[in-house]
Structures are given as C-alpha cells and as structure tokens.
Amino acid sequence: MKKRKLGNNGFEISEVGLGCWQIGGNWGDGIEKNKAFEILDEAVANGITFFDTADVYGDGKSEKLIGEFLKTTKADIKVATKFGRGANVFPNTYSEKALRESVDASRKRLNMDCLDVLQLHCIPIEELQKGHIFDWLRNLENEGKILHFGASVESVEQGLICLEQEGLQSLQVIYNIFRQKLTQELLPQAYEKGVGIIVRLPLASGLLTGKFNSSTSFSENDHRNFNKDGEIFNVGETFAGLPFNTGVKLVDQLRTFCPEEMSMVEMSLRYILDHKEVSTIIPGASSPKHIGDNAKASNLAPLSKKLMDDLKTFYEEEVHQHIRGVY
C-alpha cells in the first residue's frame, strides 16, 4: 500500500482508506461488532491506515467500534470524523457549544484526547458562507482537541467557499468516473492551496463494481433504496446522482473501456488515484473480501493517457447530462 500526505502539512495516510458508514449499521443489513472487527482487521492487514467516520453513523456506533478496535491494534491508524448532521444542529441551529459537545463525545467514543481530523459534515452553504463555524474549529485546534479540520461537501461551490478558510486541511468530495466536474476547478485549486482531497463514493454506491443489473434490489433500509431519488438527503450521495437504471446502462457502456487485465473496480479506483490532487479514497466495505479488492488499486500501474482521455469524453458525452442534484 502506497501512502500520500493529507495536505501539505498533514500526516501520511494510505492511498486507499476505509469509509466506515456501514460499520455504524444504521442502513443496509447492519454489521455487528465481530464482523466490524473482521473488516477493520483486514483493512490493517492490507496496509490501510485511514478510517473515515462520523458522529451520526449509527448514532455514534461507528466511532465507538473504531475506538474499541484501536485498543487492539499496534497500527498507526489516523481517523477522520465529522460534525454537522445531527438533529440538534442541522440545518440551521449550529453553535460553538454544540460543536464542542460533539467533539468531546467523539473523543470519548474514539478514545482520543485529540481528534486527528474533524470535518464539517455537508452543512448548508449558508452556514459555510457565514464563516463562524471555522473560527470555532480553529479555537478547538488551538486548544489541542483537534489536530486538523476539514469539510465534507456536496458541490464545487461549497468546496470553493471552504478553500478560502485559513487552516483548512482537507476537503471530502464525491468523485469518480461518473462524477468528474471537480476535475476542472476544485481539484486544481485545492492542490495549489495544499489542501488534501478525500474521495468518498469512489464506486458510485456500488454501480462501478459492475455487479448490478436492472433487476437488482436493495433492502428497505438501504440508502440505495430509500434515497435513490434524493428523498432523504442529497441525491448525489446515492449512485453519484444518477437514476439507477440509467447508471446500469452506462456501466454496460463503460465495460468496453476496461483493460482486459483489470476489473471494473480496479479501473474505477485507479482512475481516481491517477489524479495527483487526491490524497486518499475511502470505499466502504460490508465484508472483509471487499477490502483486498479495493486495496489492490494502490499498486496498479497508472491508466494510459488515452484511457483517461476516453473516460473524460465518455463522461462529457454520455454521463453528465443525467446527473441530478447539487453538484
């Protein structure tokens, strides 16, 4: 597993990290402690040193499981968590007091005196524009309760607002073959400012695994069922904003680009890592097997320039028109 720095003055983390939303178990089939530990153990065995979680994943369950797991391993794991989507603050009752209470609760669950990275969790653009919340984050940083702060965003506009803030360490974004808009403006500006890029949904909620078809169904409490059209939260968080059946058809077209020696997963993850602005990708995993499949991407050869150009053209001509939601 290769490593990259999270921003110019950040720490080194694995190119492939682990998204820990599923470990929280509040959607899909749920994951119990033993299975969660199997997933986390397999991540460490594959050289993964970066876990991404949030205070609201399973109402703190994801953080708690990670905190318990960290007691069992000697690996130097960096953990990024989040604040901002809790019912006590979202969408418009943010306060420094609420932020401090959330940070203290996260520190307790993760068994950390100082959080490695605290990210704003897709908070409304109006709050980002006010800027007060970044002052509160800097206060916590100065007090040693957080080492770095960043922001998870839903759109280029939100990302550009965050990049204006002094001390911003990272941006977490949705970025993949089906969602390339960020390539033109946001990624270069982040790189110029020395801000690390954490990529969530690198496989577009599983679409880019190539394993789905028009008959695929998801459990009632899986976001790929209840949020497929953005009923609960931003539609871009599910299938990268594409209608499911459209996404399946686009994957069938995409197969024709996949090199013979690569899987769809490998091509999709390698595509992201071939952008120097990216610090890490954080695919989730519902079983230990997924970990090894994802981790392979770090040691693959870069995609050819022709393939990268072809994927750009494919996005512009076939995909972009179908993307819905704030982007």
CSV table of C-alpha atoms in Angstrom, one decimal, residues 11 47 207 226 318:
chain,number,residue,atom,x,y,z
A,11,PHE,CA,0.3,13.3,8.1
A,47,GLY,CA,-1.9,-1.6,4.8
A,207,LEU,CA,-22.6,0.9,-9.5
A,226,PHE,CA,-34.8,4.9,0.3
A,318,GLU,CA,-22.8,10.2,-22.1
